[in-house]
Amino acid sequence: MKLREFQPLWLGSDVVEGVSETTLRKFDAAGDLVEAAWLRVGDCTVLVGNSAIGYGSSFAADKVRIAAYQVAAALGLAAVQSGVKDYNAVVSLALPLNEFRHRHDVAAKLQEIGQEFVFCGRPQQFAIAPSFYPEGTGLYLLHKKEREGETATPYTRRVVVLMMGHRNLSVLVYEGGKLNANLSQTSDSLGFWNCFKADASATGIRETDYNSLLAALTTGEVQQLSKVEGGLKDFGMAVEAIRQGEMKRLEAFCRDNLIDLLVGTKQTDIVIGGGVAHVLRLELRDYFTGLGLTENLYFADEIGGRLLTLAETTRNAHGDLARPMRFADVYGLAQALAGKVRRSQ
């Protein structure tokens, strides 16, 4: 069987458990399952993605608690599109490094769900073969593939991957093509959302206006509608405070954890990904240039071949300028998985 081209799917990160049948009926008329995804697993009904927005989803929840539901929803969507209801799934999953020890719990939950569940009113079953990787692995694989393509030689340089995510900052260190777990780490305190809330509050922005402030930050258009003020508001001061706050925290982290890896060698590449990296691209470039790493600095959305094209075809990509940067990690894992499937055929 010929391996099909990638079909990119962007499913929101919100997950809410235990919703009522009345809530589900609100999605009956939805024309797009991506916007109305729900699961029933046993007696528990779960909203996944944009359907869960406004129903009490939390950014603080560990991924291991919700990852199985997200994967099952994605598989459910793919199964509906393919016209199947009983299938085998080979899956690669990324987990934060500090949650990686819980991967067996995720696998067990997926096995349980796969025995019998309902996706948007459609009964399904699957047998799953999951593989787990620390978040940021896909960025390394993309970078390694590109460098080997340019040099036609095995790529063995030290690589430091900074995965700047919504809930945490992960640092993965690769040496000789292998992850050095002793030098790698994840910081929850440096996750974008916690820092964003702290800096927004310090500048007087109320939670009601967080979405407007986030839009101002990610688009560069500081004039946004404010629910609090009932009209346009200039969020410029708050945007600048968030940028400065993020970089101040990152510089302190790098001083304590990254500089030692760079002293005395020019054989280290820095690869940066995650949505925060798009927002702070100029500041990050200036910072690492100041460390003498201009020639060794790589942003995830500037590598990876068809990454940009695929990310731009996902739903509402036009309103998310950071989408390619956020997409890169899973794209790198998808390429590796596709190669594994080809070799097994």
mmCIF file of C-alpha atoms in Angstrom:
data_model
loop_
_atom_site.group_PDB
_atom_site.id
_atom_site.type_symbol
_atom_site.label_atom_id
_atom_site.label_comp_id
_atom_site.label_asym_id
_atom_site.label_seq_id
_atom_site.Cartn_x
_atom_site.Cartn_y
_atom_site.Cartn_z
ATOM 1 C CA MET A 1 0.000 0.000 0.000
ATOM 2 C CA LYS A 2 1.350 3.412 -0.902
ATOM 3 C CA LEU A 3 1.765 5.763 2.057
ATOM 4 C CA ARG A 4 -0.661 8.646 1.705
ATOM 5 C CA GLU A 5 0.374 12.286 1.811
ATOM 6 C CA PHE A 6 0.173 13.992 5.204
ATOM 7 C CA GLN A 7 -3.286 15.297 6.076
ATOM 8 C CA PRO A 8 -2.643 17.992 8.708
ATOM 9 C CA LEU A 9 -5.182 18.443 11.495
ATOM 10 C CA TRP A 10 -5.280 21.287 14.007
ATOM 11 C CA LEU A 11 -7.395 20.388 17.021
ATOM 12 C CA GLY A 12 -7.622 22.880 19.879
ATOM 13 C CA SER A 13 -5.986 21.951 23.184
ATOM 14 C CA ASP A 14 -9.045 22.407 25.439
ATOM 15 C CA VAL A 15 -10.537 19.310 27.079
ATOM 16 C CA VAL A 16 -13.549 19.188 29.418
ATOM 17 C CA GLU A 17 -14.845 15.990 31.041
ATOM 18 C CA GLY A 18 -18.320 15.187 32.303
ATOM 19 C CA VAL A 19 -20.504 17.420 30.107
ATOM 20 C CA SER A 20 -24.256 16.839 29.905
ATOM 21 C CA GLU A 21 -26.380 15.497 27.064
ATOM 22 C CA THR A 22 -27.969 18.948 26.849
ATOM 23 C CA THR A 23 -24.546 20.410 26.108
ATOM 24 C CA LEU A 24 -23.932 17.838 23.364
ATOM 25 C CA ARG A 25 -27.160 18.780 21.588
ATOM 26 C CA LYS A 26 -25.728 22.238 21.015
ATOM 27 C CA PHE A 27 -23.248 20.678 18.590
ATOM 28 C CA ASP A 28 -25.772 18.653 16.587
ATOM 29 C CA ALA A 29 -26.021 21.299 13.870
ATOM 30 C CA ALA A 30 -22.279 21.924 13.585
ATOM 31 C CA GLY A 31 -21.063 21.426 10.051
ATOM 32 C CA ASP A 32 -17.417 20.812 10.962
ATOM 33 C CA LEU A 33 -16.525 17.986 13.352
ATOM 34 C CA VAL A 34 -13.214 19.692 14.154
ATOM 35 C CA GLU A 35 -15.231 22.471 15.779
ATOM 36 C CA ALA A 36 -17.664 20.107 17.523
ATOM 37 C CA ALA A 37 -15.547 17.141 18.616
ATOM 38 C CA TRP A 38 -16.769 15.044 21.528
ATOM 39 C CA LEU A 39 -16.199 11.552 22.885
ATOM 40 C CA ARG A 40 -18.188 9.195 25.053
ATOM 41 C CA VAL A 41 -16.020 6.744 26.943
ATOM 42 C CA GLY A 42 -18.134 4.526 29.165
ATOM 43 C CA ASP A 43 -20.421 6.882 31.069
ATOM 44 C CA CYS A 44 -18.138 9.908 30.649
ATOM 45 C CA THR A 45 -18.672 12.452 27.886
ATOM 46 C CA VAL A 46 -15.711 14.647 26.919
ATOM 47 C CA LEU A 47 -15.444 17.774 24.780
ATOM 48 C CA VAL A 48 -12.148 18.105 22.896
ATOM 49 C CA GLY A 49 -10.785 21.122 21.049
ATOM 50 C CA ASN A 50 -12.764 24.237 20.246
ATOM 51 C CA SER A 51 -15.995 22.587 21.365
ATOM 52 C CA ALA A 52 -14.617 22.703 24.924
ATOM 53 C CA ILE A 53 -13.958 26.451 24.932
ATOM 54 C CA GLY A 54 -16.087 28.171 27.524
ATOM 55 C CA TYR A 55 -16.798 25.033 29.555
ATOM 56 C CA GLY A 56 -14.083 25.342 32.169
ATOM 57 C CA SER A 57 -10.994 23.898 30.477
ATOM 58 C CA SER A 58 -7.723 24.525 32.331
ATOM 59 C CA PHE A 59 -4.236 25.209 31.006
ATOM 60 C CA ALA A 60 -2.882 23.921 34.304
ATOM 61 C CA ALA A 61 -3.988 20.327 33.714
ATOM 62 C CA ASP A 62 -1.120 17.911 33.068
ATOM 63 C CA LYS A 63 -0.987 16.647 29.515
ATOM 64 C CA VAL A 64 -0.986 13.075 30.731
ATOM 65 C CA ARG A 65 -4.516 13.596 32.058
ATOM 66 C CA ILE A 66 -5.911 14.817 28.770
ATOM 67 C CA ALA A 67 -3.556 13.472 26.090
ATOM 68 C CA ALA A 68 -5.477 10.219 25.608
ATOM 69 C CA TYR A 69 -8.714 12.084 24.930
ATOM 70 C CA GLN A 70 -6.963 14.390 22.447
ATOM 71 C CA VAL A 71 -5.413 11.448 20.597
ATOM 72 C CA ALA A 72 -8.723 9.553 20.525
ATOM 73 C CA ALA A 73 -10.494 12.615 19.114
ATOM 74 C CA ALA A 74 -7.870 13.016 16.393
ATOM 75 C CA LEU A 75 -8.153 9.320 15.531
ATOM 76 C CA GLY A 76 -11.933 9.637 15.525
ATOM 77 C CA LEU A 77 -11.777 12.492 13.022
ATOM 78 C CA ALA A 78 -9.365 10.587 10.804
ATOM 79 C CA ALA A 79 -11.555 7.473 10.956
ATOM 80 C CA VAL A 80 -14.676 9.422 9.948
ATOM 81 C CA GLN A 81 -12.806 10.979 7.034
ATOM 82 C CA SER A 82 -11.549 7.537 5.982
ATOM 83 C CA GLY A 83 -14.931 5.839 6.412
ATOM 84 C CA VAL A 84 -13.766 3.246 8.966
ATOM 85 C CA LYS A 85 -14.886 2.450 12.503
ATOM 86 C CA ASP A 86 -12.618 -0.462 13.532
ATOM 87 C CA TYR A 87 -8.947 0.167 12.836
ATOM 88 C CA ASN A 88 -5.297 -0.090 13.866
ATOM 89 C CA ALA A 89 -3.397 3.094 14.741
ATOM 90 C CA VAL A 90 0.373 3.644 14.861
ATOM 91 C CA VAL A 91 0.938 6.874 16.759
ATOM 92 C CA SER A 92 3.862 9.054 17.860
ATOM 93 C CA LEU A 93 3.187 11.311 20.847
ATOM 94 C CA ALA A 94 5.157 14.177 22.387
ATOM 95 C CA LEU A 95 5.044 14.730 26.163
ATOM 96 C CA PRO A 96 6.801 17.366 28.290
ATOM 97 C CA LEU A 97 10.036 15.952 29.638
ATOM 98 C CA ASN A 98 8.862 16.281 33.254
ATOM 99 C CA GLU A 99 5.699 14.305 32.420
ATOM 100 C CA PHE A 100 7.437 11.669 30.314
ATOM 101 C CA ARG A 101 7.492 9.200 33.202
ATOM 102 C CA HIS A 102 3.687 8.987 32.914
ATOM 103 C CA ARG A 103 3.727 7.755 29.305
ATOM 104 C CA HIS A 104 2.663 4.254 30.348
ATOM 105 C CA ASP A 105 -0.449 5.736 31.973
ATOM 106 C CA VAL A 106 -1.304 7.483 28.700
ATOM 107 C CA ALA A 107 -0.769 4.250 26.768
ATOM 108 C CA ALA A 108 -3.011 2.336 29.177
ATOM 109 C CA LYS A 109 -5.758 4.945 28.893
ATOM 110 C CA LEU A 110 -5.568 4.800 25.092
ATOM 111 C CA GLN A 111 -5.847 1.015 25.150
ATOM 112 C CA GLU A 112 -8.928 1.351 27.358
ATOM 113 C CA ILE A 113 -10.586 3.958 25.140
ATOM 114 C CA GLY A 114 -9.843 1.963 22.009
ATOM 115 C CA GLN A 115 -11.874 -1.025 23.194
ATOM 116 C CA GLU A 116 -15.088 0.920 22.655
ATOM 117 C CA PHE A 117 -15.940 4.608 22.425
ATOM 118 C CA VAL A 118 -18.244 6.961 20.585
ATOM 119 C CA PHE A 119 -16.938 9.881 18.549
ATOM 120 C CA CYS A 120 -19.566 12.488 17.653
ATOM 121 C CA GLY A 121 -22.292 9.849 17.751
ATOM 122 C CA ARG A 122 -20.291 7.258 15.773
ATOM 123 C CA PRO A 123 -19.206 4.042 17.555
ATOM 124 C CA GLN A 124 -15.522 3.237 17.013
ATOM 125 C CA GLN A 125 -12.827 0.791 18.091
ATOM 126 C CA PHE A 126 -9.085 0.849 17.610
ATOM 127 C CA ALA A 127 -5.954 -1.085 18.501
ATOM 128 C CA ILE A 128 -3.108 1.329 19.081
ATOM 129 C CA ALA A 129 0.690 1.087 18.983
ATOM 130 C CA PRO A 130 1.982 4.317 20.586
ATOM 131 C CA SER A 131 5.538 5.640 20.739
ATOM 132 C CA PHE A 132 6.435 8.493 23.067
ATOM 133 C CA TYR A 133 9.033 11.250 22.735
ATOM 134 C CA PRO A 134 9.961 14.283 24.845
ATOM 135 C CA GLU A 135 8.526 17.526 23.479
ATOM 136 C CA GLY A 136 11.113 19.080 21.190
ATOM 137 C CA THR A 137 12.328 15.790 19.687
ATOM 138 C CA GLY A 138 10.626 16.619 16.385
ATOM 139 C CA LEU A 139 12.544 19.902 16.195
ATOM 140 C CA TYR A 140 15.829 18.041 16.541
ATOM 141 C CA LEU A 141 14.829 15.527 13.870
ATOM 142 C CA LEU A 142 13.897 18.297 11.417
ATOM 143 C CA HIS A 143 17.185 20.079 12.063
ATOM 144 C CA LYS A 144 19.244 16.895 11.792
ATOM 145 C CA LYS A 145 17.584 15.921 8.511
ATOM 146 C CA GLU A 146 18.214 19.339 6.986
ATOM 147 C CA ARG A 147 21.848 19.496 8.066
ATOM 148 C CA GLU A 148 22.583 15.988 6.805
ATOM 149 C CA GLY A 149 20.930 16.890 3.508
ATOM 150 C CA GLU A 150 23.254 19.882 3.155
ATOM 151 C CA THR A 151 26.471 18.115 4.138
ATOM 152 C CA ALA A 152 25.744 14.545 2.996
ATOM 153 C CA THR A 153 27.451 13.356 6.192
ATOM 154 C CA PRO A 154 26.151 12.079 9.557
ATOM 155 C CA TYR A 155 25.202 14.928 11.868
ATOM 156 C CA THR A 156 26.803 14.603 15.301
ATOM 157 C CA ARG A 157 27.106 18.189 16.590
ATOM 158 C CA ARG A 158 25.717 19.051 19.983
ATOM 159 C CA VAL A 159 22.233 20.531 19.643
ATOM 160 C CA VAL A 160 20.318 22.443 22.290
ATOM 161 C CA VAL A 161 16.579 22.532 21.582
ATOM 162 C CA LEU A 162 14.524 25.235 23.291
ATOM 163 C CA MET A 163 10.842 24.337 23.178
ATOM 164 C CA MET A 164 9.032 27.481 24.326
ATOM 165 C CA GLY A 165 5.515 26.291 25.000
ATOM 166 C CA HIS A 166 2.285 27.543 26.490
ATOM 167 C CA ARG A 167 2.643 25.628 29.769
ATOM 168 C CA ASN A 168 6.394 25.126 30.073
ATOM 169 C CA LEU A 169 9.860 25.645 28.662
ATOM 170 C CA SER A 170 11.753 22.493 27.722
ATOM 171 C CA VAL A 171 15.479 22.249 27.031
ATOM 172 C CA LEU A 172 16.648 19.105 25.246
ATOM 173 C CA VAL A 173 20.366 18.513 24.758
ATOM 174 C CA TYR A 174 21.505 16.102 22.032
ATOM 175 C CA GLU A 175 25.071 14.860 21.804
ATOM 176 C CA GLY A 176 26.265 12.520 19.081
ATOM 177 C CA GLY A 177 22.691 12.087 17.879
ATOM 178 C CA LYS A 178 21.350 10.993 21.271
ATOM 179 C CA LEU A 179 19.418 12.812 23.982
ATOM 180 C CA ASN A 180 21.478 13.614 27.071
ATOM 181 C CA ALA A 181 18.778 13.287 29.733
ATOM 182 C CA ASN A 182 21.066 14.553 32.497
ATOM 183 C CA LEU A 183 21.487 17.934 30.785
ATOM 184 C CA SER A 184 17.869 18.197 29.608
ATOM 185 C CA GLN A 185 15.047 19.659 31.686
ATOM 186 C CA THR A 186 11.619 21.278 31.726
ATOM 187 C CA SER A 187 10.562 24.388 33.651
ATOM 188 C CA ASP A 188 6.860 24.837 34.375
ATOM 189 C CA SER A 189 7.465 28.273 35.902
ATOM 190 C CA LEU A 190 8.693 29.559 32.529
ATOM 191 C CA GLY A 191 5.619 28.435 30.628
ATOM 192 C CA PHE A 192 4.177 31.305 28.606
ATOM 193 C CA TRP A 193 0.722 31.296 30.176
ATOM 194 C CA ASN A 194 1.906 31.739 33.770
ATOM 195 C CA CYS A 195 4.294 34.523 32.781
ATOM 196 C CA PHE A 196 1.655 36.161 30.581
ATOM 197 C CA LYS A 197 -0.861 36.265 33.433
ATOM 198 C CA ALA A 198 1.677 37.668 35.898
ATOM 199 C CA ASP A 199 2.812 40.469 33.582
ATOM 200 C CA ALA A 200 -0.707 41.258 32.380
ATOM 201 C CA SER A 201 -1.951 41.588 35.960
ATOM 202 C CA ALA A 202 1.019 43.795 36.879
ATOM 203 C CA THR A 203 0.031 46.253 34.129
ATOM 204 C CA GLY A 204 -3.607 46.358 35.205
ATOM 205 C CA ILE A 205 -5.097 44.099 32.542
ATOM 206 C CA ARG A 206 -8.080 42.114 33.790
ATOM 207 C CA GLU A 207 -8.640 38.479 32.851
ATOM 208 C CA THR A 208 -11.657 39.469 30.751
ATOM 209 C CA ASP A 209 -9.277 41.194 28.331
ATOM 210 C CA TYR A 210 -6.645 38.433 28.145
ATOM 211 C CA ASN A 211 -7.762 37.316 24.676
ATOM 212 C CA SER A 212 -7.495 40.878 23.373
ATOM 213 C CA LEU A 213 -4.060 41.293 24.916
ATOM 214 C CA LEU A 214 -2.956 37.973 23.458
ATOM 215 C CA ALA A 215 -4.130 39.109 20.016
ATOM 216 C CA ALA A 216 -2.185 42.348 20.397
ATOM 217 C CA LEU A 217 0.923 40.411 21.359
ATOM 218 C CA THR A 218 0.791 37.802 18.593
ATOM 219 C CA THR A 219 -0.270 40.075 15.713
ATOM 220 C CA GLY A 220 1.624 43.252 16.616
ATOM 221 C CA GLU A 221 -1.599 45.260 16.328
ATOM 222 C CA VAL A 222 -1.814 46.844 19.765
ATOM 223 C CA GLN A 223 -5.225 48.433 19.160
ATOM 224 C CA GLN A 224 -7.749 45.752 20.084
ATOM 225 C CA LEU A 225 -11.359 45.639 21.243
ATOM 226 C CA SER A 226 -11.613 45.611 25.020
ATOM 227 C CA LYS A 227 -14.544 43.956 26.786
ATOM 228 C CA VAL A 228 -13.682 45.884 29.930
ATOM 229 C CA GLU A 229 -13.777 49.277 28.233
ATOM 230 C CA GLY A 230 -16.402 48.436 25.640
ATOM 231 C CA GLY A 231 -14.331 49.739 22.744
ATOM 232 C CA LEU A 232 -10.832 49.954 21.301
ATOM 233 C CA LYS A 233 -7.952 49.954 23.743
ATOM 234 C CA ASP A 234 -4.228 50.442 23.242
ATOM 235 C CA PHE A 235 -2.532 47.385 24.756
ATOM 236 C CA GLY A 236 0.942 48.563 23.756
ATOM 237 C CA MET A 237 2.267 49.086 27.290
ATOM 238 C CA ALA A 238 1.114 45.635 28.417
ATOM 239 C CA VAL A 239 2.555 43.986 25.286
ATOM 240 C CA GLU A 240 5.950 45.559 25.959
ATOM 241 C CA ALA A 241 5.833 44.476 29.608
ATOM 242 C CA ILE A 242 5.148 40.881 28.574
ATOM 243 C CA ARG A 243 7.965 40.879 26.022
ATOM 244 C CA GLN A 244 10.430 42.286 28.528
ATOM 245 C CA GLY A 245 9.238 39.945 31.256
ATOM 246 C CA GLU A 246 9.583 36.860 29.051
ATOM 247 C CA MET A 247 13.105 37.783 27.963
ATOM 248 C CA LYS A 248 14.231 38.717 31.475
ATOM 249 C CA ARG A 249 13.142 35.311 32.771
ATOM 250 C CA LEU A 250 14.649 33.480 29.798
ATOM 251 C CA GLU A 251 17.989 35.267 30.099
ATOM 252 C CA ALA A 252 18.202 34.324 33.781
ATOM 253 C CA PHE A 253 17.350 30.712 32.932
ATOM 254 C CA CYS A 254 19.940 30.568 30.150
ATOM 255 C CA ARG A 255 22.582 32.108 32.391
ATOM 256 C CA ASP A 256 22.008 29.347 34.934
ATOM 257 C CA ASN A 257 21.432 26.403 32.589
ATOM 258 C CA LEU A 258 22.632 27.096 29.055
ATOM 259 C CA ILE A 259 25.855 29.111 29.168
ATOM 260 C CA ASP A 260 27.849 26.204 30.597
ATOM 261 C CA LEU A 261 27.001 24.187 27.483
ATOM 262 C CA LEU A 262 28.425 26.900 25.236
ATOM 263 C CA VAL A 263 31.638 27.848 27.023
ATOM 264 C CA GLY A 264 34.765 26.751 25.186
ATOM 265 C CA THR A 265 33.069 25.327 22.086
ATOM 266 C CA LYS A 266 31.613 26.499 18.793
ATOM 267 C CA GLN A 267 30.227 23.050 18.044
ATOM 268 C CA THR A 268 26.745 23.669 19.457
ATOM 269 C CA ASP A 269 23.615 24.521 17.487
ATOM 270 C CA ILE A 270 20.588 26.210 19.073
ATOM 271 C CA VAL A 271 17.164 25.213 17.683
ATOM 272 C CA ILE A 272 14.146 27.170 18.932
ATOM 273 C CA GLY A 273 10.470 26.231 18.605
ATOM 274 C CA GLY A 274 7.081 26.692 20.243
ATOM 275 C CA GLY A 275 4.596 29.495 19.782
ATOM 276 C CA VAL A 276 6.418 31.881 22.146
ATOM 277 C CA ALA A 277 9.437 31.763 19.846
ATOM 278 C CA HIS A 278 7.398 33.379 17.073
ATOM 279 C CA VAL A 279 6.318 36.231 19.340
ATOM 280 C CA LEU A 280 9.852 36.868 20.623
ATOM 281 C CA ARG A 281 11.759 36.083 17.427
ATOM 282 C CA LEU A 282 13.583 39.431 17.208
ATOM 283 C CA GLU A 283 14.462 39.502 20.906
ATOM 284 C CA LEU A 284 15.685 35.904 20.800
ATOM 285 C CA ARG A 285 17.795 36.554 17.724
ATOM 286 C CA ASP A 286 19.375 39.589 19.372
ATOM 287 C CA TYR A 287 20.065 37.675 22.583
ATOM 288 C CA PHE A 288 21.752 34.692 20.945
ATOM 289 C CA THR A 289 23.609 36.942 18.518
ATOM 290 C CA GLY A 290 25.023 38.658 21.598
ATOM 291 C CA LEU A 291 26.350 35.264 22.684
ATOM 292 C CA GLY A 292 28.151 34.856 19.350
ATOM 293 C CA LEU A 293 25.716 32.246 18.014
ATOM 294 C CA THR A 294 24.489 34.006 14.880
ATOM 295 C CA GLU A 295 25.647 31.199 12.597
ATOM 296 C CA ASN A 296 24.408 28.453 14.903
ATOM 297 C CA LEU A 297 20.866 29.697 15.603
ATOM 298 C CA TYR A 298 17.863 28.057 13.924
ATOM 299 C CA PHE A 299 14.134 28.747 14.263
ATOM 300 C CA ALA A 300 11.852 25.770 13.753
ATOM 301 C CA ASP A 301 9.620 27.411 11.149
ATOM 302 C CA GLU A 302 12.631 28.161 8.950
ATOM 303 C CA ILE A 303 13.438 24.468 8.504
ATOM 304 C CA GLY A 304 11.425 21.406 7.630
ATOM 305 C CA GLY A 305 10.629 21.600 3.906
ATOM 306 C CA ARG A 306 6.817 21.504 3.520
ATOM 307 C CA LEU A 307 6.145 22.553 7.105
ATOM 308 C CA LEU A 308 4.931 26.047 6.188
ATOM 309 C CA THR A 309 2.618 24.816 3.442
ATOM 310 C CA LEU A 310 1.065 22.130 5.626
ATOM 311 C CA ALA A 311 0.590 24.429 8.619
ATOM 312 C CA GLU A 312 -1.087 27.041 6.445
ATOM 313 C CA THR A 313 -3.709 24.534 5.261
ATOM 314 C CA THR A 314 -4.991 23.871 8.785
ATOM 315 C CA ARG A 315 -8.168 25.470 10.054
ATOM 316 C CA ASN A 316 -7.966 29.175 10.982
ATOM 317 C CA ALA A 317 -4.234 29.247 10.279
ATOM 318 C CA HIS A 318 -4.547 32.778 8.882
ATOM 319 C CA GLY A 319 -5.365 34.048 12.372
ATOM 320 C CA ASP A 320 -2.451 32.239 14.038
ATOM 321 C CA LEU A 321 0.855 33.560 12.736
ATOM 322 C CA ALA A 322 2.717 31.270 15.135
ATOM 323 C CA ARG A 323 1.064 28.156 13.665
ATOM 324 C CA PRO A 324 4.135 26.894 11.704
ATOM 325 C CA MET A 325 6.320 27.305 14.798
ATOM 326 C CA ARG A 326 3.760 25.460 16.926
ATOM 327 C CA PHE A 327 3.315 22.782 14.250
ATOM 328 C CA ALA A 328 7.010 22.003 13.777
ATOM 329 C CA ASP A 329 7.544 19.533 16.620
ATOM 330 C CA VAL A 330 4.737 17.173 15.626
ATOM 331 C CA TYR A 331 5.668 17.566 11.961
ATOM 332 C CA GLY A 332 9.170 16.337 12.723
ATOM 333 C CA LEU A 333 7.751 13.329 14.561
ATOM 334 C CA ALA A 334 5.290 12.693 11.713
ATOM 335 C CA GLN A 335 8.131 12.576 9.192
ATOM 336 C CA ALA A 336 10.004 10.078 11.353
ATOM 337 C CA LEU A 337 6.870 7.964 11.771
ATOM 338 C CA ALA A 338 6.207 7.999 8.028
ATOM 339 C CA GLY A 339 9.753 6.800 7.408
ATOM 340 C CA LYS A 340 9.268 3.984 9.898
ATOM 341 C CA VAL A 341 6.027 2.915 8.208
ATOM 342 C CA ARG A 342 7.667 2.943 4.767
ATOM 343 C CA ARG A 343 10.528 0.769 5.967
ATOM 344 C CA SER A 344 8.088 -1.759 7.415
ATOM 345 C CA GLN A 345 6.145 -2.158 4.156
#
